[in-house]
Coordinates of C-alpha atoms in Angstrom, one line a residue:
M9 CA -38.0 3.4 151.7
P10 CA -37.9 4.9 155.7
I11 CA -41.8 5.6 157.1
K12 CA -42.2 9.3 157.5
T13 CA -43.9 9.5 160.7
F14 CA -46.2 11.9 162.1
W15 CA -48.3 12.9 166.0
Y16 CA -50.8 14.9 166.5
L17 CA -51.3 18.2 167.7
T18 CA -54.5 18.5 168.9
Q19 CA -56.2 20.4 172.1
A20 CA -57.6 17.0 172.7
D21 CA -56.1 15.6 175.3
G22 CA -55.2 14.2 178.4
D23 CA -54.2 11.5 180.5
Y24 CA -57.7 9.0 179.5
P25 CA -59.6 12.2 177.6
W26 CA -62.4 10.2 176.8
S27 CA -63.4 10.1 180.3
P28 CA -64.5 12.4 183.1
G29 CA -61.8 14.7 184.1
G30 CA -59.2 12.7 182.1
L31 CA -59.3 15.7 179.4
Y32 CA -56.7 18.7 180.0
P33 CA -58.4 22.6 179.8
V34 CA -57.5 23.9 176.7
D35 CA -53.7 25.6 177.3
G36 CA -52.0 27.9 174.4
Q37 CA -49.2 26.8 176.6
R38 CA -49.4 23.5 176.8
Q39 CA -49.5 23.2 172.6
I40 CA -46.8 25.2 172.5
E41 CA -44.4 21.9 174.2
L42 CA -45.9 19.6 172.5
A43 CA -45.1 21.5 168.7
K44 CA -41.6 21.4 170.2
T45 CA -41.6 17.3 171.7
I46 CA -43.2 16.9 168.3
D47 CA -40.1 19.3 166.0
D48 CA -37.7 18.6 168.5
G49 CA -38.8 14.4 168.4
G50 CA -37.6 13.6 164.6
F51 CA -41.0 13.4 163.9
E52 CA -42.1 14.8 159.7
G53 CA -44.7 16.8 161.7
A54 CA -48.5 17.0 162.7
L55 CA -51.8 16.8 161.6
V56 CA -53.6 19.1 163.3
A57 CA -57.2 18.3 163.2
T58 CA -60.7 20.0 163.3
W59 CA -62.0 19.8 166.9
P60 CA -63.5 23.1 168.3
N61 CA -60.2 25.1 167.8
D62 CA -59.6 26.0 164.6
P63 CA -56.5 23.9 163.2
F64 CA -55.1 26.8 161.3
I65 CA -54.9 28.8 163.7
S66 CA -54.0 26.9 166.0
A67 CA -51.0 25.6 163.5
T68 CA -50.1 28.8 162.9
W69 CA -49.8 29.1 166.7
A70 CA -47.3 26.4 167.2
A71 CA -45.0 27.0 163.9
A72 CA -44.0 30.1 165.2
H73 CA -42.2 28.3 168.3
T74 CA -40.7 25.3 165.5
S75 CA -38.6 25.6 162.9
R76 CA -38.8 22.0 161.0
M77 CA -42.0 19.9 161.4
K78 CA -44.7 20.1 158.8
F79 CA -48.1 20.7 159.7
L80 CA -50.9 18.6 158.2
V81 CA -53.6 21.1 159.0
A82 CA -58.0 20.2 158.6
I83 CA -59.9 21.7 155.8
Y84 CA -63.3 21.5 154.5
A85 CA -64.1 22.5 151.0
N86 CA -65.5 24.9 150.6
M87 CA -65.5 26.6 154.5
M88 CA -64.5 30.0 153.1
P89 CA -63.3 31.6 149.6
A90 CA -60.6 29.4 147.9
R91 CA -58.5 32.5 147.7
L92 CA -59.2 33.4 151.5
L93 CA -57.6 30.2 152.2
A94 CA -54.7 30.5 149.8
E95 CA -53.5 34.2 151.0
K96 CA -53.3 32.0 153.8
A97 CA -51.6 29.4 152.9
L98 CA -49.3 31.8 150.9
T99 CA -48.2 33.9 154.0
F100 CA -48.1 30.6 156.2
D101 CA -45.9 29.0 154.0
A102 CA -44.0 32.8 154.0
F103 CA -42.9 32.4 157.5
S104 CA -42.5 29.2 158.6
G105 CA -40.8 28.4 155.6
G106 CA -42.9 26.5 153.2
R107 CA -44.8 23.4 155.6
L108 CA -47.4 23.7 155.3
M109 CA -50.1 20.6 154.2
I110 CA -53.3 20.4 153.7
N111 CA -55.3 17.3 154.7
S112 CA -58.8 17.7 152.9
V113 CA -62.0 16.7 154.6
N114 CA -65.2 16.6 152.3
G115 CA -67.3 16.8 156.3
R116 CA -70.5 14.6 158.2
E117 CA -73.8 17.0 158.1
N118 CA -73.3 17.5 161.5
I119 CA -70.3 19.4 161.5
L120 CA -71.3 21.0 157.7
T121 CA -74.9 22.3 159.2
K122 CA -73.3 24.9 161.5
Y123 CA -72.2 26.7 159.0
D124 CA -75.3 26.0 156.2
M125 CA -73.6 24.3 153.9
N126 CA -76.2 22.3 152.4
V127 CA -75.5 19.8 150.5
E128 CA -75.2 16.5 149.4
H129 CA -72.6 13.9 149.8
D130 CA -71.5 13.5 146.7
R131 CA -72.7 17.0 145.0
R132 CA -69.7 18.1 148.6
Y133 CA -66.7 16.1 146.0
E134 CA -68.0 17.9 142.8
L135 CA -68.5 21.2 144.7
G136 CA -64.2 20.3 145.9
E137 CA -62.9 19.9 143.0
K138 CA -63.6 22.7 141.6
Y139 CA -63.4 24.6 145.2
W140 CA -58.8 22.5 144.9
D141 CA -58.7 23.4 141.3
E142 CA -59.2 27.1 142.5
F143 CA -57.1 27.5 145.3
R144 CA -53.9 25.5 144.0
R145 CA -54.3 28.5 141.1
I146 CA -54.1 30.9 143.0
Y147 CA -51.5 30.2 145.8
A148 CA -49.2 29.0 142.5
E149 CA -50.3 32.6 141.6
G150 CA -49.5 34.6 144.6
T151 CA -51.4 37.6 145.8
E152 CA -50.6 40.9 145.6
S153 CA -50.9 43.9 147.6
N154 CA -55.4 46.0 147.7
F155 CA -53.6 48.8 147.8
P156 CA -51.6 50.4 144.7
N157 CA -48.9 52.8 146.1
T158 CA -47.8 49.8 148.2
P159 CA -46.4 47.0 145.6
L160 CA -46.0 44.3 148.1
R161 CA -45.9 41.4 146.6
I162 CA -46.4 37.1 148.2
D163 CA -44.9 34.6 145.8
A164 CA -45.8 30.9 146.0
P165 CA -42.2 28.6 146.7
A166 CA -40.8 28.1 143.3
D167 CA -40.7 24.5 144.0
R168 CA -43.5 23.3 145.3
S169 CA -47.1 23.6 145.6
V170 CA -49.6 22.7 149.4
P171 CA -49.7 18.7 149.7
L172 CA -53.6 17.7 150.2
W173 CA -54.0 15.0 151.2
G174 CA -56.9 13.3 152.0
T175 CA -59.3 9.7 151.9
G176 CA -62.4 8.6 149.6
D177 CA -64.1 5.4 150.0
S178 CA -67.9 5.9 148.0
P179 CA -66.8 5.6 144.5
A180 CA -67.4 9.2 144.4
G181 CA -65.0 10.0 147.6
L182 CA -62.4 6.8 145.0
Q183 CA -63.5 9.3 142.0
N184 CA -62.9 12.7 143.7
A185 CA -59.2 12.0 145.8
G186 CA -57.5 10.2 142.4
K187 CA -58.3 14.0 140.2
I188 CA -57.4 16.0 143.3
L189 CA -55.5 15.0 145.7
D190 CA -51.7 14.2 146.4
A191 CA -51.8 11.7 149.3
Y192 CA -54.6 9.0 150.2
L193 CA -54.5 9.0 153.9
I194 CA -56.8 5.9 155.5
M195 CA -57.8 5.1 159.3
L196 CA -55.6 1.9 160.3
R197 CA -56.8 -2.0 160.2
E198 CA -55.7 -5.0 159.3
T199 CA -53.6 -5.5 156.6
S200 CA -56.0 -7.1 154.0
F201 CA -58.6 -4.1 154.6
V202 CA -55.4 -1.4 153.7
T203 CA -54.9 -4.0 151.1
Q204 CA -58.0 -2.9 149.5
K205 CA -57.7 0.9 150.2
F206 CA -54.7 1.1 149.0
T207 CA -55.4 -1.0 145.7
A208 CA -58.8 1.2 144.8
A209 CA -57.3 4.1 145.6
R210 CA -54.2 3.9 143.4
E211 CA -56.9 2.6 140.6
S212 CA -58.8 6.2 141.2
A213 CA -55.5 7.8 140.8
A214 CA -54.7 5.4 137.7
A215 CA -57.9 6.3 135.3
E216 CA -57.1 10.5 135.9
G217 CA -53.7 9.3 134.9
R218 CA -52.6 10.6 137.8
E219 CA -50.1 8.6 140.6
Y220 CA -50.4 9.6 144.3
T221 CA -46.3 10.8 146.2
D222 CA -48.0 8.9 149.7
F223 CA -49.9 7.5 151.1
G224 CA -51.0 7.4 154.7
A225 CA -52.9 5.2 158.2
L226 CA -53.7 6.7 160.9
S227 CA -52.9 4.7 164.7
G228 CA -52.8 4.9 168.2
V229 CA -50.4 3.5 169.6
I230 CA -47.9 2.2 172.7
V231 CA -44.9 1.2 172.6
R232 CA -42.8 0.2 175.7
P233 CA -39.0 -0.9 176.4
S234 CA -41.4 -4.5 177.2
R235 CA -43.8 -6.1 175.9
D236 CA -44.9 -6.5 179.5
E237 CA -45.3 -2.7 179.6
A238 CA -46.7 -1.4 176.3
I239 CA -49.8 -3.8 177.5
E240 CA -50.2 -2.8 180.8
R241 CA -50.6 1.0 179.9
F242 CA -53.1 -0.5 177.2
R243 CA -55.1 -1.6 180.1
S244 CA -55.0 1.0 182.0
L245 CA -57.4 2.5 179.1
F246 CA -60.6 0.8 179.7
E247 CA -59.4 -0.2 184.0
K248 CA -59.3 4.6 183.7
A249 CA -62.1 4.9 182.1
G250 CA -63.9 2.4 184.1
I251 CA -67.0 -0.3 183.0
E252 CA -69.8 2.1 183.6
Q253 CA -68.2 5.2 181.5
I254 CA -67.9 2.7 178.8
Q255 CA -71.2 0.5 178.9
D256 CA -72.2 4.8 178.6
V257 CA -70.7 5.6 175.6
L258 CA -71.0 2.5 173.2
D259 CA -75.5 2.3 174.2
R260 CA -75.7 6.0 173.0
A261 CA -73.3 5.0 170.4
V262 CA -76.4 2.6 169.2
R263 CA -78.9 4.3 169.8
R264 CA -77.2 7.1 167.2
R265 CA -76.4 4.8 165.2
T266 CA -79.6 2.4 165.1
H267 CA -81.6 5.7 165.3
G268 CA -83.0 4.6 168.8
K269 CA -83.7 0.9 167.9
Q270 CA -81.4 -0.6 169.8
D271 CA -79.5 -0.2 172.7
L272 CA -76.5 -1.8 173.9
K273 CA -77.8 -5.1 175.2
T274 CA -79.9 -5.5 172.3
F275 CA -77.4 -4.3 170.1
T276 CA -76.0 -7.2 167.4
A277 CA -72.3 -7.4 166.4
R278 CA -71.0 -8.2 162.6
D279 CA -68.6 -10.6 164.0
A280 CA -68.1 -12.9 166.9
Q281 CA -65.1 -11.1 168.4
R282 CA -66.9 -8.2 169.2
Q283 CA -69.7 -9.6 170.0
G284 CA -68.1 -11.1 172.4
W285 CA -66.4 -7.2 174.0
V286 CA -70.4 -6.4 174.0
D287 CA -71.2 -10.4 176.1
T288 CA -68.3 -9.2 178.1
I289 CA -69.2 -5.7 179.0
N290 CA -73.5 -5.6 178.8
A291 CA -72.0 -7.9 182.1
G292 CA -70.4 -5.7 183.5
K293 CA -66.6 -6.9 183.0
L294 CA -63.8 -5.3 180.4
P295 CA -61.9 -7.6 177.5
E296 CA -58.8 -8.7 177.8
P297 CA -55.6 -6.7 175.6
E298 CA -56.4 -11.0 174.1
D299 CA -59.6 -10.5 173.3
L300 CA -59.1 -7.1 171.8
Y301 CA -56.2 -8.0 169.9
L302 CA -57.4 -8.2 165.4
G303 CA -54.1 -9.2 164.1
D304 CA -51.1 -7.7 162.4
G305 CA -50.2 -6.3 165.6
L306 CA -53.2 -3.6 166.0
Y307 CA -55.6 -4.0 169.0
A308 CA -58.8 -2.6 169.6
G309 CA -58.7 0.7 171.6
I310 CA -60.0 4.6 172.9
T311 CA -58.7 7.4 170.9
A312 CA -60.1 11.2 172.0
W313 CA -62.1 10.3 168.8
S314 CA -63.4 6.8 169.3
P315 CA -65.1 4.5 171.7
L316 CA -63.7 0.6 170.7
D317 CA -65.5 -0.6 167.9
I318 CA -67.7 -2.5 168.1
F319 CA -69.5 -2.1 164.6
A320 CA -66.5 -2.8 162.8
T321 CA -66.6 0.2 160.2
G322 CA -63.1 1.1 159.8
S323 CA -62.8 3.4 163.2
S324 CA -59.3 4.3 164.2
A325 CA -59.7 3.7 167.4
V326 CA -56.6 0.5 167.0
Y327 CA -52.6 0.4 168.5
Y328 CA -49.8 -0.6 167.8
V329 CA -49.0 -2.3 171.3
G330 CA -45.5 -3.9 171.8
D331 CA -41.6 -3.1 172.9
P332 CA -40.3 -1.3 169.7
D333 CA -38.1 -4.7 167.9
E334 CA -42.0 -5.9 167.8
I335 CA -43.7 -3.2 166.7
T336 CA -41.4 -1.9 164.1
G337 CA -41.2 -6.1 163.0
H338 CA -45.2 -5.7 162.0
V339 CA -45.1 -2.2 160.5
R340 CA -41.8 -3.7 158.3
T341 CA -44.8 -6.3 156.9
L342 CA -47.4 -3.9 156.6
R343 CA -45.0 -1.4 154.7
D344 CA -44.0 -4.2 152.6
A345 CA -47.5 -5.7 152.6
T346 CA -49.2 -2.8 151.3
G347 CA -47.2 0.5 151.0
P348 CA -47.8 3.5 153.1
T349 CA -45.2 5.6 153.1
S350 CA -45.9 7.6 156.6
L351 CA -47.8 6.5 159.4
I352 CA -50.2 9.4 161.1
L353 CA -49.7 8.2 165.2
A354 CA -51.5 9.5 168.2
G355 CA -51.1 8.2 172.0
W356 CA -52.0 9.8 175.6
P357 CA -51.0 12.4 177.1
L358 CA -49.8 13.8 173.4
I359 CA -46.4 14.8 175.4
D360 CA -45.8 11.8 176.6
E361 CA -46.2 9.6 174.4
A362 CA -44.8 11.9 171.7
K363 CA -41.8 11.1 173.8
N364 CA -41.6 8.0 173.7
V365 CA -42.3 7.2 170.0
A366 CA -39.0 9.6 169.5
E367 CA -37.2 8.1 171.5
H368 CA -38.3 3.3 170.6
L369 CA -39.9 3.6 167.5
I370 CA -38.4 7.2 165.0
P371 CA -34.8 6.1 164.6
R372 CA -35.9 2.5 164.0
F373 CA -38.4 3.4 161.3
E374 CA -35.5 5.5 159.4
K375 CA -33.9 2.4 158.7
L376 CA -36.6 0.6 156.8

C-alpha cells in the first residue's frame, strides 16, 4: 500500500525556528507559497497546527489558493460550540470540494486554562466524546438559513463525513480514541514503540467494534541526493543553534519538568545514550550525528515544537536523515512491521524542504 505523505502548514517557519533570529515573521503570502508547494508537490495534504495563529483560518486562507491538498486542522474539543464548528466545516467543504479533515486535540492545561476550560484530564475525554458525536450529527444534517424567507441550505457531501484524526496514550485516551477516531496518530519513534502504540490503538477500536481507516506518524525529515549532504544539514541544526542556546533551552525544560528541583547539570537521563548527550552538552560540546542515532533510520534532533529529547518521553523531535533510497527503505520496513498508512513530515525552511521531499521521496513512497 502506498504511503500517503502530509506536510506541515504553519507559521512556525524559518531557517532554524528554534533559535533567536531564525524564525520568520508571520506572513500570509509565504503561507500561500507553502500551500501551493504542498499542492503542486503531490502531498496528500498538510497538518495545520495550533500555534498562535487560528488553524481553521489558516487552512481557509490556504484552501482558497489550492485545488487538491487536504487540510488536517487541529481543533480542541469544546473550544467552540459543536454547531458552530459544524457550520464552519460544512462551509469549508462546500467551498473547497470536501478537503477538510480534523485532528482532535484533547489539550494541555496550560493552553486550556487560557479559555477557562478547567476540566480534569479524563473528564476532558468524556466531554470530547459527546462533542464529536454532536458535531458529526449536525454536519450530517446540514445547515440552513436562519431567515425564513431565504430557503438556502448547505448539505453535507453525500459520500463523506469529516475524518477525525487524533491520538490517546492514557487508558482514558485510548478508550476515547477507539470510540470516536477514524485515524490514529502518533509521534514517530523506533519500530518497537510504534508497534506498541498501534497495537494498543487497534485493540481499543476492536473493543468498540470498530476499525481505524488510517494510522499516521509524525516525523522530521532531511533528504538529500547523498547521505553525506543529509548528515551535514542535520549537523547544522545544532551548529546554528549553538551550544549556549541548546544548554539554555534544555536547562529551562528540566527546571519546568522537575518543578525547579533539578537543572541540566544535576539531571540524570533514563538511559545511557541520552545521558551521553547531557554530559556532552554540559561539557560545552555539541553531540555528533552518530551519537544521536536512535535506530530504524531515526535521529534525535530539534524541531520548531520540541528540543532535543533528553527525557525519552515520546517527543516528536526525530528525523529521518539520508538519501532517498535509504529513507524509503526505512519507511518500507516500518510499514511492513507496523502498518502506518500516512506520514506527516516536516523540515525547515518548510518550503525548501517540502520541495526536497516532493522530488526525492513522494514518487518512491507512491510505489511502496
